Tab-separated table of C-alpha atoms in Angstrom:
chain	number	residue	atom	x	y	z
A	1	UNK	CA	10.931	-6.220	-4.484
A	2	UNK	CA	7.481	-7.643	-4.762
A	3	UNK	CA	4.800	-5.485	-3.282
A	4	UNK	CA	0.919	-5.119	-3.073
A	5	UNK	CA	-1.338	-1.930	-3.252
A	6	UNK	CA	-4.867	-1.859	-2.649
A	7	UNK	CA	-7.651	-0.038	-4.583
A	8	UNK	CA	-11.505	0.394	-4.106
A	9	UNK	CA	-14.095	1.490	-6.364
A	10	UNK	CA	-17.787	1.645	-6.792
A	11	UNK	CA	-19.342	-1.628	-8.089
A	12	UNK	CA	-22.967	-2.662	-8.902
A	13	UNK	CA	-25.667	-1.055	-6.839
A	14	UNK	CA	-22.969	1.530	-5.344
A	15	UNK	CA	-21.428	-1.233	-3.348
A	16	UNK	CA	-17.786	-1.375	-2.952
A	17	UNK	CA	-15.330	-3.335	-4.909
A	18	UNK	CA	-11.909	-3.940	-3.040
A	19	UNK	CA	-9.178	-5.099	-4.812
A	20	UNK	CA	-5.081	-5.193	-4.906
A	21	UNK	CA	-2.317	-5.197	-7.427
A	22	UNK	CA	0.814	-7.309	-6.779
A	23	UNK	CA	3.889	-6.284	-8.808
A	24	UNK	CA	7.694	-6.253	-8.770
A	25	UNK	CA	8.942	-2.648	-8.137
A	26	UNK	CA	11.735	-3.019	-10.669
A	27	UNK	CA	9.098	-3.636	-13.340
A	28	UNK	CA	6.309	-1.081	-12.995
A	29	UNK	CA	5.147	-1.312	-16.539
A	30	UNK	CA	4.810	-4.947	-16.555
A	31	UNK	CA	1.877	-6.500	-18.523
A	32	UNK	CA	-1.356	-7.182	-16.632
A	33	UNK	CA	-3.293	-10.232	-15.389
A	34	UNK	CA	-6.693	-9.715	-13.988
A	35	UNK	CA	-8.154	-12.492	-11.798
A	36	UNK	CA	-11.819	-13.147	-11.424
A	37	UNK	CA	-12.724	-15.312	-8.507
A	38	UNK	CA	-15.702	-17.782	-8.427
A	39	UNK	CA	-19.051	-18.524	-6.486
A	40	UNK	CA	-18.269	-18.380	-2.749
A	41	UNK	CA	-14.736	-17.288	-3.390
A	42	UNK	CA	-12.800	-14.060	-2.946
A	43	UNK	CA	-9.515	-12.412	-3.746
A	44	UNK	CA	-7.647	-13.668	-0.592
A	45	UNK	CA	-9.161	-17.128	-0.550
A	46	UNK	CA	-6.582	-20.013	-0.108
A	47	UNK	CA	-3.465	-19.569	-2.077
A	48	UNK	CA	-4.612	-16.532	-4.329
A	49	UNK	CA	-1.888	-14.203	-2.843
A	50	UNK	CA	0.789	-16.819	-3.578
A	51	UNK	CA	-0.470	-17.038	-7.058
A	52	UNK	CA	-0.157	-13.382	-7.476
A	53	UNK	CA	3.347	-13.218	-6.060
A	54	UNK	CA	4.143	-15.985	-8.528
A	55	UNK	CA	3.170	-13.864	-11.495
A	56	UNK	CA	4.538	-10.773	-10.149
A	57	UNK	CA	7.824	-12.527	-9.629
A	58	UNK	CA	7.630	-13.663	-13.405
A	59	UNK	CA	7.102	-10.272	-14.784
A	60	UNK	CA	3.315	-9.342	-14.526
A	61	UNK	CA	1.030	-7.043	-12.488
A	62	UNK	CA	-1.536	-9.289	-10.961
A	63	UNK	CA	-4.799	-7.575	-10.205
A	64	UNK	CA	-7.528	-9.365	-8.256
A	65	UNK	CA	-10.544	-8.059	-6.461
A	66	UNK	CA	-13.864	-9.017	-4.565
A	67	UNK	CA	-16.863	-8.970	-6.677
A	68	UNK	CA	-19.232	-6.296	-4.911
A	69	UNK	CA	-21.910	-8.852	-3.997
A	70	UNK	CA	-19.496	-11.708	-3.166
A	71	UNK	CA	-20.502	-11.209	0.603
A	72	UNK	CA	-16.887	-10.425	1.661
A	73	UNK	CA	-16.876	-7.097	3.423
A	74	UNK	CA	-13.854	-4.620	3.379
A	75	UNK	CA	-13.456	-4.919	7.180
A	76	UNK	CA	-13.548	-8.737	7.219
A	77	UNK	CA	-11.786	-9.800	3.878
A	78	UNK	CA	-11.037	-13.349	4.858
A	79	UNK	CA	-14.571	-14.774	4.731
A	80	UNK	CA	-17.990	-14.661	3.193
A	81	UNK	CA	-19.974	-12.965	6.081
A	82	UNK	CA	-22.272	-10.267	4.568
A	83	UNK	CA	-24.991	-12.628	3.817
A	84	UNK	CA	-27.542	-9.687	2.643
A	85	UNK	CA	-25.111	-8.703	-0.270
A	86	UNK	CA	-24.338	-12.423	-0.943
A	87	UNK	CA	-28.172	-13.027	-1.310
A	88	UNK	CA	-28.638	-10.040	-3.636
A	89	UNK	CA	-26.131	-10.906	-5.993
A	90	UNK	CA	-26.858	-11.417	-9.684
A	91	UNK	CA	-24.696	-12.287	-12.781
A	92	UNK	CA	-25.476	-8.937	-14.532
A	93	UNK	CA	-24.035	-7.307	-11.410
A	94	UNK	CA	-20.955	-9.403	-11.626
A	95	UNK	CA	-20.452	-8.408	-15.304
A	96	UNK	CA	-20.817	-4.784	-14.082
A	97	UNK	CA	-18.122	-5.210	-11.689
A	98	UNK	CA	-15.630	-6.824	-13.980
A	99	UNK	CA	-16.458	-3.890	-16.527
A	100	UNK	CA	-15.819	-1.374	-13.575
A	101	UNK	CA	-12.424	-3.038	-12.768
A	102	UNK	CA	-11.315	-3.026	-16.555
A	103	UNK	CA	-12.289	0.719	-16.624
A	104	UNK	CA	-10.042	1.331	-13.603
A	105	UNK	CA	-7.103	-0.581	-15.311
A	106	UNK	CA	-7.535	1.496	-18.477
A	107	UNK	CA	-7.708	4.729	-16.449
A	108	UNK	CA	-4.545	3.758	-14.295
A	109	UNK	CA	-2.491	1.997	-16.934
A	110	UNK	CA	-3.646	3.598	-20.290
A	111	UNK	CA	-5.831	2.531	-23.205
A	112	UNK	CA	-3.016	0.607	-24.758
A	113	UNK	CA	-2.770	-1.721	-21.791
A	114	UNK	CA	-4.015	-5.170	-22.986
A	115	UNK	CA	-5.418	-7.325	-19.993
A	116	UNK	CA	-4.835	-10.986	-19.800
A	117	UNK	CA	-8.019	-12.321	-17.857
A	118	UNK	CA	-7.909	-15.406	-15.598
A	119	UNK	CA	-11.303	-16.629	-14.500
A	120	UNK	CA	-12.009	-19.345	-11.899
A	121	UNK	CA	-15.185	-21.548	-11.947
A	122	UNK	CA	-18.205	-19.136	-12.089
A	123	UNK	CA	-15.554	-16.285	-12.653
A	124	UNK	CA	-14.527	-18.346	-15.785
A	125	UNK	CA	-17.981	-17.914	-17.012
A	126	UNK	CA	-17.861	-14.294	-16.539
A	127	UNK	CA	-14.434	-14.178	-18.104
A	128	UNK	CA	-15.605	-15.824	-21.347
A	129	UNK	CA	-18.608	-13.536	-21.755
A	130	UNK	CA	-16.158	-10.487	-21.118
A	131	UNK	CA	-13.458	-11.765	-23.438
A	132	UNK	CA	-16.236	-12.129	-26.242
A	133	UNK	CA	-17.350	-8.598	-25.928
A	134	UNK	CA	-14.360	-6.439	-24.690
A	135	UNK	CA	-11.441	-5.553	-26.967
A	136	UNK	CA	-9.403	-4.554	-23.922
A	137	UNK	CA	-8.764	-8.208	-23.247
A	138	UNK	CA	-5.845	-9.731	-24.929
A	139	UNK	CA	-5.788	-13.382	-23.736
A	140	UNK	CA	-8.193	-15.547	-21.755
A	141	UNK	CA	-7.549	-18.218	-19.377
A	142	UNK	CA	-10.144	-20.173	-17.642
A	143	UNK	CA	-9.516	-22.504	-14.733
A	144	UNK	CA	-12.237	-24.991	-13.855
A	145	UNK	CA	-14.827	-22.866	-15.823
A	146	UNK	CA	-18.515	-23.566	-15.698
A	147	UNK	CA	-20.198	-23.997	-19.085
A	148	UNK	CA	-23.688	-22.516	-17.971
A	149	UNK	CA	-24.672	-20.265	-14.963
A	150	UNK	CA	-27.620	-22.520	-14.169
A	151	UNK	CA	-25.319	-25.388	-13.459
A	152	UNK	CA	-25.226	-23.826	-10.048
A	153	UNK	CA	-28.455	-24.952	-8.853
A	154	UNK	CA	-30.849	-27.891	-9.810
A	155	UNK	CA	-33.719	-27.334	-12.219
A	156	UNK	CA	-36.143	-28.742	-9.804
A	157	UNK	CA	-35.255	-26.105	-7.288
A	158	UNK	CA	-36.677	-23.170	-9.535
A	159	UNK	CA	-40.408	-23.623	-8.407
A	160	UNK	CA	-39.463	-23.545	-4.965
A	161	UNK	CA	-37.177	-20.638	-5.621
A	162	UNK	CA	-39.884	-18.534	-7.297
A	163	UNK	CA	-42.681	-19.402	-4.735
A	164	UNK	CA	-40.308	-18.859	-1.521
A	165	UNK	CA	-38.265	-15.974	-2.951
A	166	UNK	CA	-35.012	-17.732	-2.027
A	167	UNK	CA	-33.082	-20.831	-1.954
A	168	UNK	CA	-30.134	-21.872	0.289
A	169	UNK	CA	-26.510	-23.080	-0.548
A	170	UNK	CA	-24.145	-24.529	1.946
A	171	UNK	CA	-20.730	-23.002	2.657
A	172	UNK	CA	-18.810	-26.339	2.639
A	173	UNK	CA	-16.201	-25.077	5.204
A	174	UNK	CA	-18.361	-23.371	7.583
A	175	UNK	CA	-21.555	-25.417	7.025
A	176	UNK	CA	-23.627	-22.099	6.996
A	177	UNK	CA	-26.717	-21.999	4.862
A	178	UNK	CA	-26.379	-19.107	2.496
A	179	UNK	CA	-29.374	-17.642	0.914
A	180	UNK	CA	-29.782	-16.680	-2.848
A	181	UNK	CA	-32.715	-14.457	-3.603
A	182	UNK	CA	-34.973	-15.076	-6.660
A	183	UNK	CA	-33.480	-11.950	-8.263
A	184	UNK	CA	-30.533	-13.998	-9.289
A	185	UNK	CA	-32.816	-16.479	-11.219
A	186	UNK	CA	-34.842	-13.707	-12.679
A	187	UNK	CA	-31.904	-11.994	-13.942
A	188	UNK	CA	-30.589	-15.131	-15.472
A	189	UNK	CA	-33.870	-15.768	-17.322
A	190	UNK	CA	-34.207	-12.096	-18.307
A	191	UNK	CA	-30.743	-11.828	-19.741
A	192	UNK	CA	-30.460	-15.406	-21.139
A	193	UNK	CA	-28.829	-14.350	-24.297
A	194	UNK	CA	-26.171	-12.297	-22.873
A	195	UNK	CA	-25.654	-14.728	-19.901
A	196	UNK	CA	-25.209	-17.650	-22.414
A	197	UNK	CA	-21.651	-18.838	-21.773
A	198	UNK	CA	-21.340	-21.406	-24.647
A	199	UNK	CA	-22.771	-18.776	-27.084
A	200	UNK	CA	-20.101	-16.343	-25.927
A	201	UNK	CA	-17.410	-18.988	-26.047
A	202	UNK	CA	-18.233	-19.418	-29.906
A	203	UNK	CA	-17.382	-15.663	-30.336
A	204	UNK	CA	-14.160	-15.517	-28.294
A	205	UNK	CA	-11.469	-14.623	-30.999
A	206	UNK	CA	-8.308	-14.256	-28.730
A	207	UNK	CA	-5.911	-16.892	-27.593
A	208	UNK	CA	-7.591	-18.969	-25.000
A	209	UNK	CA	-6.391	-21.581	-22.586
A	210	UNK	CA	-8.858	-23.768	-20.849
A	211	UNK	CA	-7.395	-25.539	-17.718
A	212	UNK	CA	-9.337	-28.151	-15.894
A	213	UNK	CA	-8.596	-30.891	-13.445
A	214	UNK	CA	-9.991	-34.435	-14.064
A	215	UNK	CA	-10.780	-34.875	-10.481
A	216	UNK	CA	-12.991	-31.917	-10.101
A	217	UNK	CA	-16.409	-32.795	-8.411
A	218	UNK	CA	-17.691	-29.245	-8.440
A	219	UNK	CA	-17.214	-28.621	-12.082
A	220	UNK	CA	-16.928	-31.850	-13.935
A	221	UNK	CA	-14.267	-32.269	-16.801
A	222	UNK	CA	-17.062	-32.410	-19.471
A	223	UNK	CA	-17.534	-28.720	-19.049
A	224	UNK	CA	-14.117	-27.994	-20.090
A	225	UNK	CA	-14.779	-30.225	-23.083
A	226	UNK	CA	-17.947	-28.403	-23.895
A	227	UNK	CA	-16.043	-25.075	-23.829
A	228	UNK	CA	-13.339	-26.530	-26.134
A	229	UNK	CA	-15.786	-27.813	-28.623
A	230	UNK	CA	-17.543	-24.565	-28.710
A	231	UNK	CA	-14.295	-22.816	-29.729
A	232	UNK	CA	-11.813	-24.750	-31.716
A	233	UNK	CA	-9.295	-22.301	-31.537
A	234	UNK	CA	-8.885	-22.710	-27.644
A	235	UNK	CA	-6.473	-24.993	-26.066
A	236	UNK	CA	-7.606	-27.649	-23.434
A	237	UNK	CA	-5.065	-28.563	-20.699
A	238	UNK	CA	-6.050	-31.510	-18.456
A	239	UNK	CA	-4.496	-31.374	-14.960
A	240	UNK	CA	-4.431	-35.146	-13.872
A	241	UNK	CA	-5.628	-35.637	-10.329
A	242	UNK	CA	-6.419	-31.975	-9.900
A	243	UNK	CA	-9.608	-31.011	-7.853
A	244	UNK	CA	-11.746	-27.848	-8.220
A	245	UNK	CA	-8.980	-25.508	-6.608
A	246	UNK	CA	-5.793	-27.446	-7.693
A	247	UNK	CA	-4.976	-28.646	-4.185
A	248	UNK	CA	-5.392	-25.330	-2.302
A	249	UNK	CA	-7.478	-24.810	0.976
A	250	UNK	CA	-8.613	-21.907	3.031
A	251	UNK	CA	-7.114	-20.937	5.018
A	252	UNK	CA	-3.919	-21.830	3.233
A	253	UNK	CA	-0.877	-21.972	5.812
A	254	UNK	CA	1.784	-23.132	3.424
A	255	UNK	CA	4.364	-20.495	1.933
A	256	UNK	CA	4.694	-22.298	-1.225
A	257	UNK	CA	1.954	-23.050	-3.976
A	258	UNK	CA	0.309	-26.611	-3.681
A	259	UNK	CA	2.138	-28.712	-6.530
A	260	UNK	CA	-0.950	-28.973	-8.903
A	261	UNK	CA	-1.663	-24.980	-8.529
A	262	UNK	CA	2.036	-24.673	-9.440
A	263	UNK	CA	1.672	-26.618	-12.536
A	264	UNK	CA	-1.478	-24.485	-13.470
A	265	UNK	CA	0.636	-21.400	-13.011
A	266	UNK	CA	3.553	-22.667	-15.119
A	267	UNK	CA	1.079	-23.559	-17.979
A	268	UNK	CA	-0.341	-20.050	-17.713
A	269	UNK	CA	3.122	-18.502	-17.849
A	270	UNK	CA	4.264	-20.500	-20.943
A	271	UNK	CA	0.697	-19.515	-22.634
A	272	UNK	CA	1.392	-15.803	-21.880
A	273	UNK	CA	4.832	-15.815	-23.173
A	274	UNK	CA	3.820	-17.152	-26.798
């Protein structure tokens, strides 16, 4: 029987990370997949729970979590509503959180447990950096991954950002204006070498599957090509007609995966089985 257990731990600045593990009870020692969500995303967005059940049904423990400054509070896990936490986020805080979850996995399942990491969008950038630096990761999978963190804003916004202390991004679904404090930009500038995704991509020396839709207006296909060019041992798979989230929406009412997201999961399953 497929079941889901919850966990929580301390993340960046002591803020809570909440997560869950989806697994089949008949296979408690199954290999691990860790999923890292993207910007304005969270562990229960859209079809993420259906994806978790898919991999649990196919012999994996699927672990997903909310980054501590994702803006998704524990008492309202279905949307980004903690605007202060969202505003205070930085990429270094996100990497701290990913490491905290990897530490939790190591403590829970042992040092020998290799983790297959999937990162979506901005989470893909985090996963690439982590995979380049952390020997606990066995295989890397990126979905619609960015190739640079500063692709999330326009260069001409930076002067205004520094003078006003914040800029705003729109939540496409709720139309709410969501602030980003200038600490995000300062962190990116001060840790430019560590946060250089393409530089990290060159150093990834584990199997890497790059999946990208060719109808993605959020992260154009050229980003996937840049990542593939940076690491010739990677494998790039184009999903024809797929948008940034492979046909999922939030909330997602269907009990079955969108066809293009199902195709993505099949590609990942084949890759993990090699």
